[in-house]
Short mmCIF file of C-alpha atoms and ligand atoms in Angstrom, two decimals:
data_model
loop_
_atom_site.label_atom_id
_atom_site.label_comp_id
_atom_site.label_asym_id
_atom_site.label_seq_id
_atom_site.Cartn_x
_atom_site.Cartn_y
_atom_site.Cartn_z
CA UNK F 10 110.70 140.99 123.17
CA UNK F 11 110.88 137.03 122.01
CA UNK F 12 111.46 138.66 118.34
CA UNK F 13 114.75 140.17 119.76
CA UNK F 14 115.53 137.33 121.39
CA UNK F 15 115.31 135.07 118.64
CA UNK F 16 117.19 137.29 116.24
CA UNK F 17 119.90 137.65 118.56
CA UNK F 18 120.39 133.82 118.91
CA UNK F 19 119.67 133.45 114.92
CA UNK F 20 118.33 130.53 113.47
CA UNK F 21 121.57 128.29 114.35
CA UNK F 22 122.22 129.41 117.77
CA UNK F 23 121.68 126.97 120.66
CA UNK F 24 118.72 126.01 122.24
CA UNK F 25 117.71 125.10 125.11
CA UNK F 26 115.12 124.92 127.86
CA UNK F 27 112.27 127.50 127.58
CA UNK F 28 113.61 128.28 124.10
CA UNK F 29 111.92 126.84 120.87
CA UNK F 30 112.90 124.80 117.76
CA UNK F 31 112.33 124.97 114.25
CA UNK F 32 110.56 122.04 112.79
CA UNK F 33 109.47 120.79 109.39
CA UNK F 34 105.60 119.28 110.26
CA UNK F 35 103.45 117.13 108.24
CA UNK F 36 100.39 118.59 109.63
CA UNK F 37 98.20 116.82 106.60
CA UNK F 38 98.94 114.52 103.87
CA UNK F 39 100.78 116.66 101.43
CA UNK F 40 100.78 119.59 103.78
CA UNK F 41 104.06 120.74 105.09
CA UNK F 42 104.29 123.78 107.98
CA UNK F 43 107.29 125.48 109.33
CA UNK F 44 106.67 125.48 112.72
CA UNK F 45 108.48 126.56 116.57
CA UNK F 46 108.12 123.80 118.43
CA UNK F 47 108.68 123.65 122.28
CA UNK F 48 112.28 122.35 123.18
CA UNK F 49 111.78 119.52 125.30
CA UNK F 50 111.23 121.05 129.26
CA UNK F 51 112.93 117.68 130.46
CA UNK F 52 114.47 114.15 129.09
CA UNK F 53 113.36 110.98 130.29
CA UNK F 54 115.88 108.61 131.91
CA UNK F 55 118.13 107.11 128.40
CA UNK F 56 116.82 109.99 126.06
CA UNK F 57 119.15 112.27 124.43
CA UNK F 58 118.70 115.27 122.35
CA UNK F 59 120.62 115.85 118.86
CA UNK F 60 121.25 118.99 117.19
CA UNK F 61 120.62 117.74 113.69
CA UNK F 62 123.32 117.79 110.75
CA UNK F 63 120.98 116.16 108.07
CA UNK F 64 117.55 114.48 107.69
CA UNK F 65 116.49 112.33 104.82
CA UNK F 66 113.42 112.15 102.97
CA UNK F 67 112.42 108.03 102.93
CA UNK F 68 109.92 106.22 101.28
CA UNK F 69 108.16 105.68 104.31
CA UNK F 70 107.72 109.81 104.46
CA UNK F 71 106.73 109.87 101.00
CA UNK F 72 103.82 107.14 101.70
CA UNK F 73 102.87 109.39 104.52
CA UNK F 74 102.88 112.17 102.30
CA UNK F 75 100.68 110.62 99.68
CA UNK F 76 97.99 109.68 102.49
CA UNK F 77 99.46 105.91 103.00
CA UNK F 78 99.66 105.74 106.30
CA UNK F 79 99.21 101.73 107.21
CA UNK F 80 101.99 100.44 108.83
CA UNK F 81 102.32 96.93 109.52
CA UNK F 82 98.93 95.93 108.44
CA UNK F 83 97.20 93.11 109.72
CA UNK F 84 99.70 92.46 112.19
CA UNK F 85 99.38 93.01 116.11
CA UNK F 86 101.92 96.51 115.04
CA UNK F 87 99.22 97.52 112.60
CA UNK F 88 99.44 101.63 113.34
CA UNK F 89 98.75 104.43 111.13
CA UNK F 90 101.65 106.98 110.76
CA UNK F 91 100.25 110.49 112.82
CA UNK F 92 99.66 113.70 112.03
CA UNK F 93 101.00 116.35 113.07
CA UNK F 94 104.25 114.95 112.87
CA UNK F 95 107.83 116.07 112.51
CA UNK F 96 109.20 113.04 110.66
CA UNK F 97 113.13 112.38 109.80
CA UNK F 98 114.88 108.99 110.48
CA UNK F 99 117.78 108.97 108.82
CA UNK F 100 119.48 111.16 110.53
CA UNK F 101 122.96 112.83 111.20
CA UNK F 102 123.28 114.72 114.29
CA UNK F 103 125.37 115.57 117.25
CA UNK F 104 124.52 114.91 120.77
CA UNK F 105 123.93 118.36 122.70
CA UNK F 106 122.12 116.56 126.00
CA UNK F 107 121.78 113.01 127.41
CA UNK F 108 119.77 111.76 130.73
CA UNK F 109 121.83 109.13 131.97
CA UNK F 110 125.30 107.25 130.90
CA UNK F 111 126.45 107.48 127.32
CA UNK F 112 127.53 103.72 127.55
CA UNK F 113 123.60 103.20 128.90
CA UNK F 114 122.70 104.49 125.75
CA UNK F 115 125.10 104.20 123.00
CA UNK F 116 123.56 100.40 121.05
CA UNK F 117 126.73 99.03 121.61
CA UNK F 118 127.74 100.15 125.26
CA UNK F 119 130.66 103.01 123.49
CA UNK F 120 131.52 105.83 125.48
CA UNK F 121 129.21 108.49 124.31
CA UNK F 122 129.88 111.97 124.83
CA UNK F 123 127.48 115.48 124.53
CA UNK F 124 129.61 116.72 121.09
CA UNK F 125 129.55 113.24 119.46
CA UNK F 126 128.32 112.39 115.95
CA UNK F 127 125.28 110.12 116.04
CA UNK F 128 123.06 107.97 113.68
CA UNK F 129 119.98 106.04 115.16
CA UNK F 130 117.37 103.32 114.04
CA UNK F 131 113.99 104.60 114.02
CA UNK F 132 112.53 101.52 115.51
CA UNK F 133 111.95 101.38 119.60
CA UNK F 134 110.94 98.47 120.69
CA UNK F 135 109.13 97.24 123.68
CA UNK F 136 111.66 94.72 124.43
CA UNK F 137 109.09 92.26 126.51
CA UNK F 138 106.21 90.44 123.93
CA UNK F 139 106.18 87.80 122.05
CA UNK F 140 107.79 89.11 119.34
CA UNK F 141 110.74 91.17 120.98
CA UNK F 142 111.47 88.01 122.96
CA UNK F 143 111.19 85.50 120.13
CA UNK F 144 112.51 87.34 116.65
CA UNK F 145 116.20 89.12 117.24
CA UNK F 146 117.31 92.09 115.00
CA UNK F 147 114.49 92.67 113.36
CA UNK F 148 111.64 94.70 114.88
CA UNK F 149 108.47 92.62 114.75
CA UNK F 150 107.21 94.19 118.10
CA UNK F 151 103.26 94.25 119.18
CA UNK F 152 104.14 97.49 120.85
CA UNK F 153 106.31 99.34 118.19
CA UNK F 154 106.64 103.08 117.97
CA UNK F 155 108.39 104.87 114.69
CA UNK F 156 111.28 107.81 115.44
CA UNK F 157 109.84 110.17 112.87
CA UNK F 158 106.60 108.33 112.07
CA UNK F 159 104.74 107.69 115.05
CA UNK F 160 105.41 110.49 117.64
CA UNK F 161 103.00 113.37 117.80
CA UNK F 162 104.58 116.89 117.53
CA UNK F 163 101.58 118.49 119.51
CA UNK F 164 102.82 116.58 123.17
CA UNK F 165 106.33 116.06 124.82
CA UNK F 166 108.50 115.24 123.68
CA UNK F 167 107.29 117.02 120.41
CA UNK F 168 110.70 116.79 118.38
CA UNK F 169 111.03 112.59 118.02
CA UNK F 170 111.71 113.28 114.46
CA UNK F 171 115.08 114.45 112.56
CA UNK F 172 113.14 117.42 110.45
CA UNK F 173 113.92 119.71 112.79
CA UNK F 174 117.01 121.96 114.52
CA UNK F 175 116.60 119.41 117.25
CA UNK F 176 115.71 116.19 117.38
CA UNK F 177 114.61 113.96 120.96
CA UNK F 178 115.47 110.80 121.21
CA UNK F 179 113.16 108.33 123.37
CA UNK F 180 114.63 105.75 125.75
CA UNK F 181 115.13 102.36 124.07
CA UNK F 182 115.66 104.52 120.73
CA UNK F 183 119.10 103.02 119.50
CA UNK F 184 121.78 105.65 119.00
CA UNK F 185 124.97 104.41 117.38
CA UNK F 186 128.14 106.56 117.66
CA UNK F 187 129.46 107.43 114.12
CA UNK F 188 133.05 107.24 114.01
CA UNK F 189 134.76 109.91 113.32
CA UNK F 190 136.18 109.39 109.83
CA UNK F 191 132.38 108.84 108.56
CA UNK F 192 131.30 111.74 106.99
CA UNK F 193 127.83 113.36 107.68
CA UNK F 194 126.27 112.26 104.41
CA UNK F 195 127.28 108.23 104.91
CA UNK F 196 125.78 108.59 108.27
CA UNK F 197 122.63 110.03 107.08
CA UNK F 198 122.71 107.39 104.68
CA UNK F 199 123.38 104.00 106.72
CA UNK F 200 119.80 103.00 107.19
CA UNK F 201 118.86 102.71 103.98
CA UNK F 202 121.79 100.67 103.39
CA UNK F 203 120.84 98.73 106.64
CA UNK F 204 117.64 97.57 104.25
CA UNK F 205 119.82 96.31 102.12
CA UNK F 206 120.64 93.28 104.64
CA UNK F 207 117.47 91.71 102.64
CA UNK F 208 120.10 90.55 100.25
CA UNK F 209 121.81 88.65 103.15
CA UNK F 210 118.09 87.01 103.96
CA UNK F 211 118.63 85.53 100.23
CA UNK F 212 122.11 84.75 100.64
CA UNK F 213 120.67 82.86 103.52
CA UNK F 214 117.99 80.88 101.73
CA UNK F 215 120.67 79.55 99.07
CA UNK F 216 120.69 76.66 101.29
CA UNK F 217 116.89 76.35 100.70
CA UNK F 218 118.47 73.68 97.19
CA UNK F 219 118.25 76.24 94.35
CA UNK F 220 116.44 79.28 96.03
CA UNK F 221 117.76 81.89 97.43
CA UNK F 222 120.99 84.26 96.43
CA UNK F 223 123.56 82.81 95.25
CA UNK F 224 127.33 83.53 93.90
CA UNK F 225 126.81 84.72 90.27
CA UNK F 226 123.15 84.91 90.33
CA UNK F 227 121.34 87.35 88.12
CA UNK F 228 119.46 89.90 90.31
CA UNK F 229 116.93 92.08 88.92
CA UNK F 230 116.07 95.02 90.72
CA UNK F 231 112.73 97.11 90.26
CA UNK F 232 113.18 100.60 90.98
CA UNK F 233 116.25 102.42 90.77
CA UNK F 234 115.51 105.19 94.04
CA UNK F 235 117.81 105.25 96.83
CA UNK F 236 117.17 102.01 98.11
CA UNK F 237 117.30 100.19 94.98
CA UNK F 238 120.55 101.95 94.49
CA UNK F 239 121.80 100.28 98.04
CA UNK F 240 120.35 96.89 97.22
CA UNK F 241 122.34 97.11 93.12
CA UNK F 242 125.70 97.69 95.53
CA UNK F 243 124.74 95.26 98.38
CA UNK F 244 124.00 93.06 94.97
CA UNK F 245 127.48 93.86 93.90
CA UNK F 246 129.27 93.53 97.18
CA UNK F 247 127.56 89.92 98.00
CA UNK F 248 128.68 88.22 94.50
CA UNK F 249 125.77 89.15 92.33
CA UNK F 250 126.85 88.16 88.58
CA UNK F 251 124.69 90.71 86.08
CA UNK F 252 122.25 92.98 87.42
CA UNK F 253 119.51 94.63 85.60
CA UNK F 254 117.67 97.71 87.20
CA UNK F 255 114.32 98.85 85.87
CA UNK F 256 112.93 102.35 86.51
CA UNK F 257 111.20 105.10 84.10
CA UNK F 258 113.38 107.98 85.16
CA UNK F 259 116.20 108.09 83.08
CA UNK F 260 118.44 110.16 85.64
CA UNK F 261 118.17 107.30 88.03
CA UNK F 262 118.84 104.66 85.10
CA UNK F 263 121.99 106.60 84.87
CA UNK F 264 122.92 106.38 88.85
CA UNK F 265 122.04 103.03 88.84
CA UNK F 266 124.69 102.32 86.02
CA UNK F 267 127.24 104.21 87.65
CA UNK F 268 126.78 102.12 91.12
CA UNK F 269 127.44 98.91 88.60
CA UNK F 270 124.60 97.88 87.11
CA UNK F 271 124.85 95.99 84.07
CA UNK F 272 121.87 96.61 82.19
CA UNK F 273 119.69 98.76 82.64
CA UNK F 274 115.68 99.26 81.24
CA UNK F 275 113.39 101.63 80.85
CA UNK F 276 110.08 100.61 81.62
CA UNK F 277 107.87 104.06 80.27
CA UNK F 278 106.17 102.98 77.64
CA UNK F 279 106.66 98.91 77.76
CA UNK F 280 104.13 96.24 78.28
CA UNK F 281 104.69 93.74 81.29
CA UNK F 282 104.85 90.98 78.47
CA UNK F 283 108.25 93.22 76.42
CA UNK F 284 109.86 93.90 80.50
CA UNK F 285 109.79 90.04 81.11
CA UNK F 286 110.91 89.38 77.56
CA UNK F 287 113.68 91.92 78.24
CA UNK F 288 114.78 89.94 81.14
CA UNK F 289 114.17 86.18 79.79
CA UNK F 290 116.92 88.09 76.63
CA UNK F 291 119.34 88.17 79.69
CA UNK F 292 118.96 85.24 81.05
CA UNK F 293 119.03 82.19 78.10
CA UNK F 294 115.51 82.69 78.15
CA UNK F 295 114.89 81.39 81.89
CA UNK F 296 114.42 84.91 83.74
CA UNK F 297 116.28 86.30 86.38
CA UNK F 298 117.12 83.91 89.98
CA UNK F 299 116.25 86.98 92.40
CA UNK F 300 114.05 90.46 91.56
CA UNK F 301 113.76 92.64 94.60
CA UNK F 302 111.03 94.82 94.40
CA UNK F 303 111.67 98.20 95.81
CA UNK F 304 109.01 100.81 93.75
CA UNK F 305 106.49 100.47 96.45
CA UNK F 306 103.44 100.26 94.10
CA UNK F 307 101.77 97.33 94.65
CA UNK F 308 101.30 96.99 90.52
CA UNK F 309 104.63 96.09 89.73
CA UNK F 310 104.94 92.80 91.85
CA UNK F 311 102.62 91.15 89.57
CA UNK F 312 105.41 91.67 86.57
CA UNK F 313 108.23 90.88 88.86
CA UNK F 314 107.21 87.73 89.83
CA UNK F 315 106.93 87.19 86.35
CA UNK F 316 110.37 87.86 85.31
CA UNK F 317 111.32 84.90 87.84
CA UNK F 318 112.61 81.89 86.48
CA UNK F 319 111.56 78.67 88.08
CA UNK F 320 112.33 78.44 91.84
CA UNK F 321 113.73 81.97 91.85
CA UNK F 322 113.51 84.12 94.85
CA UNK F 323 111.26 87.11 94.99
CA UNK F 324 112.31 89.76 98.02
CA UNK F 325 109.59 92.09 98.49
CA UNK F 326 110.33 95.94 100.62
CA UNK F 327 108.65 98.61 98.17
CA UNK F 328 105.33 98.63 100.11
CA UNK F 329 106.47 99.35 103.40
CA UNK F 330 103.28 100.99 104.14
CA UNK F 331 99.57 99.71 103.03
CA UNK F 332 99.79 100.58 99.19
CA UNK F 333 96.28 98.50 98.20
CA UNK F 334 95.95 95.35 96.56
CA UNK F 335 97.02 93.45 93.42
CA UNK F 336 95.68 90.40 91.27
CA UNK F 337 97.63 87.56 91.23
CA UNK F 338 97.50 83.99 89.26
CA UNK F 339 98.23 81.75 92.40
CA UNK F 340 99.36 79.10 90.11
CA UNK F 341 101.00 80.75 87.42
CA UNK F 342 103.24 83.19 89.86
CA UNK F 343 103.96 81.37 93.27
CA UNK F 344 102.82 77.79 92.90
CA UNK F 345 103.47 76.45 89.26
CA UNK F 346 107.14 78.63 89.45
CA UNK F 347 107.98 77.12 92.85
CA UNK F 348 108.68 80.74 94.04
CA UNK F 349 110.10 81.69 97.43
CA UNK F 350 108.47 84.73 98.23
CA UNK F 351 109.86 86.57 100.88
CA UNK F 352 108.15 89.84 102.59
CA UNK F 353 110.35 92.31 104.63
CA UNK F 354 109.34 95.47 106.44
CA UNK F 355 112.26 97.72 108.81
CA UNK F 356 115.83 96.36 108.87
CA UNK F 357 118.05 94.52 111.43
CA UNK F 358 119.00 97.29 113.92
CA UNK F 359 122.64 95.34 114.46
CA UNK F 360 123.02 96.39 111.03
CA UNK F 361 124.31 99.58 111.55
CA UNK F 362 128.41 99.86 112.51
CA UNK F 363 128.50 97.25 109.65
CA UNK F 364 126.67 99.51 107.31
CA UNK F 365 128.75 102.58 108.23
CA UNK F 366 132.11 100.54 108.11
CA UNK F 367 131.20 98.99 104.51
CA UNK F 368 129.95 101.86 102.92
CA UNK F 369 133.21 103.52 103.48
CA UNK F 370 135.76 101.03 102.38
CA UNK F 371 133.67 100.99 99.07
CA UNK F 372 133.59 104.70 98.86
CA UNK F 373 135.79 105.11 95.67
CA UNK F 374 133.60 102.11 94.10
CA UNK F 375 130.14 103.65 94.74
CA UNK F 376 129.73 107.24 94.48
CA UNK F 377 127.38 107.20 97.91
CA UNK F 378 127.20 110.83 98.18
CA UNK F 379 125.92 111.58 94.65
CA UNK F 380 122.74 109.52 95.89
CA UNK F 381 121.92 113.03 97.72
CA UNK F 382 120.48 114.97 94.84
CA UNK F 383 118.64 117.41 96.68
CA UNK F 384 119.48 119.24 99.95
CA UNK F 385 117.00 122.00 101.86
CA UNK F 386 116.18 123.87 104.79
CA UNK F 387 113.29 123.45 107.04
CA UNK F 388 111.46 126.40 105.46
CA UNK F 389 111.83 124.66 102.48
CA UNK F 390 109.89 121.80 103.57
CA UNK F 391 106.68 121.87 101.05
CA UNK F 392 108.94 122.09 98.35
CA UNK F 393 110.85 119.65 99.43
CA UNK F 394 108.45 116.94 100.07
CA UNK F 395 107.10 117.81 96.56
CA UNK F 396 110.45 117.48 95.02
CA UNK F 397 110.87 113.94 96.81
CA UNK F 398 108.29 113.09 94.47
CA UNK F 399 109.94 113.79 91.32
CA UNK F 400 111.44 111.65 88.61
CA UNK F 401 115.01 113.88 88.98
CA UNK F 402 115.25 113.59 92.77
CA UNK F 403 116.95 110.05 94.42
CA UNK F 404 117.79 111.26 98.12
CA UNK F 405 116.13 114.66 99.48
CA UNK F 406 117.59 115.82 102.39
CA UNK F 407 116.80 118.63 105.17
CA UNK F 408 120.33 120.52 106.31
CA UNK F 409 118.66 121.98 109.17
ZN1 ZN D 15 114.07 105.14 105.77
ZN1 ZN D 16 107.79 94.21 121.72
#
């Protein structure tokens, strides 16, 4: 009788308790599984459930995917990502259920509804160490839990993840209301714009005397993938002068021009010595004032520091999660170059409204949306976690 049930309801009819959801899990590294998950039988006091619009695939998924699980290593948040796991942080949903007041819950005390458009940071926070009483914005917490990263699918509230036809929401999760000219897609896509605020950490270290970002600085960026993408407009929007992107897929060479790049490089096929050449040819021979790193391969930090010139600023994201190790020359990269080196994992979680509100007074100047290359369903989800890993794909999305 649940078979009649179900197909009577179809696969976009509301749930409910008792009822079940449809979930893309990461039950392995690279192992995908369509799955009916319980809906939750109750919400905690400040959680919410969403019925999702859109999910992004992130780096941070990908890493998961691959095995890399480390998050936060060596730290007092060190935490492997879990499996099962219905992942999916950038999300774009609307709110079908809340337990408690919308202006409890909504990060900046709005008046949110059940019907509302959300977006939400995947950090939660404990709010009460060291760390969460000592370091604002940022989520440095001893305690930290990941919305789509860290939540087990096989317990309550199984669905903390944005993969799915429904996604829970854990108190102290923040949920930002999405105003209502925003459409789906920018919403989906203000986190990964949020990381972009690392360009703001080097505008604020210009007044660290000639470190830092600064008006008309040269900014290289290595990897042209979705984030790279938000840090060439952040670049852009801040006062970069020429920026040079470096990737080896030519299709996101070509995105990365049309968000304003200046120059852009191939790297398939070119010796670390020819890339910092390249860059030194841009730069009267000095090398570039800031490279931010966003590739995640631990391999190409070693070349980026490189294309540095003296006292430049190197802003380091890519390897979110534990990627392995690289060789460095202490002297000849940090010391001797007087580098600043500055490590970043997450993203300021005031960040958001900001995000949203920039993003779409630059809309005719960078073609956001065209970042989405790839869009599938939940039953999809093998394939699309595969395709995530392509050369052709920038963002992959779930419409669930
Ligand atoms: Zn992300
Ligand atoms: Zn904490």
């Amino acid at each position: 009788m649940t078979n009649v049930i179900d197909v009577e309801k179809g696969p976009t009819a509301a749930r409910g308790r008792g009822d079940t959801v449809r979930a893309a899990v990461m039950v392995a590294p690279g192992k995908m599984e369509l799955q009916e998950l319980p809906y939750p039988d109750h919400l905690e006091p400040g959680a919410l459930i969403v019925k999702m619009e859109m999910s992004g695939i992130c780096g941070t998924d990908k890493h998961a995917f691959k095995g890399e699980v480390t998050l936060y290593g060596g730290t007092e948040s060190e935490q492997d990502m879990v499996f099962p796991c219905v992942h999916g942080h950038e999300n774009s949903g609307i709110v079908v259920e809340m337990n408690g007041e919308g202006r409890q819950i909504e990060y900046s005390g709005q008046a949110l509804r059940v019907g509302d458009r959300v977006t939400n940071c995947p950090n939660v926070i404990c709010g009460r160490c060291w760390y969460c009483r000592s370091v604002h914005a940022y989520p440095y917490c001893a305690e930290h839990q990941g919305v789509g990263m860290t939540y087990r699918s096989d317990r309550f509230p199984h669905i903390v993840g944005g993969w799915s036809e429904y996604m829970y929401l854990p108190p102290k999760a923040w949920v930002y209301r999405v105003p209502e000219h925003i459409p789906v897609e920018l919403a989906c896509l203000s986190e990964l714009f949020v990381v972009a605020a690392l360009l703001d950490r080097g505008k604020e270290l210009a007044a660290c005397g000639g470190k830092g970002f600064h008006f008309g600085d040269t900014v290289v960026v290595q990897g042209a993938g979705p984030i790279g993408m938000m840090m060439v407009a952040k670049a852009r929007i801040l006062g970069a002068g020429k920026i040079l992107v470096l990737d080896a897929s030519d299709t996101k060479l070509g995105m990365a021009a049309d968000f304003g790049a200046d120059t852009t490089i191939d790297v398939s096929g070119r010796s670390d010595a020819e890339l910092v050449e390249a860059i030194r040819d841009q730069t009267e021979g000095r090398g570039a004032d800031v490279v931010v790193e966003t590739v995640g391969q631990p391999g190409v930090v070693r070349v980026g520091l490189e294309m540095l010139r003296r006292g430049g600023t190197y802003l380091e994201t890519g390897n979110f999660a534990d990627t392995g190790e690289v060789a460095l020359n202490v002297h000849r990269h940090i010391a001797a170059k007087n580098v600043l080196l500055y490590g970043n994992t997450n993203h300021p979680h005031d960040g958001y409204y900001r995000a949203l509100e920039m993003m779409w007074r630059h809309r005719d100047r960078f073609p956001w949306e065209r970042l989405i290359t790839h869009r599938f369903g939940l039953e999809q989800a093998q394939q699309a976690l595969e395709k995530s890993l392509e050369p052709d794909a920038l963002k992959v999305v779930f419409v669930p």
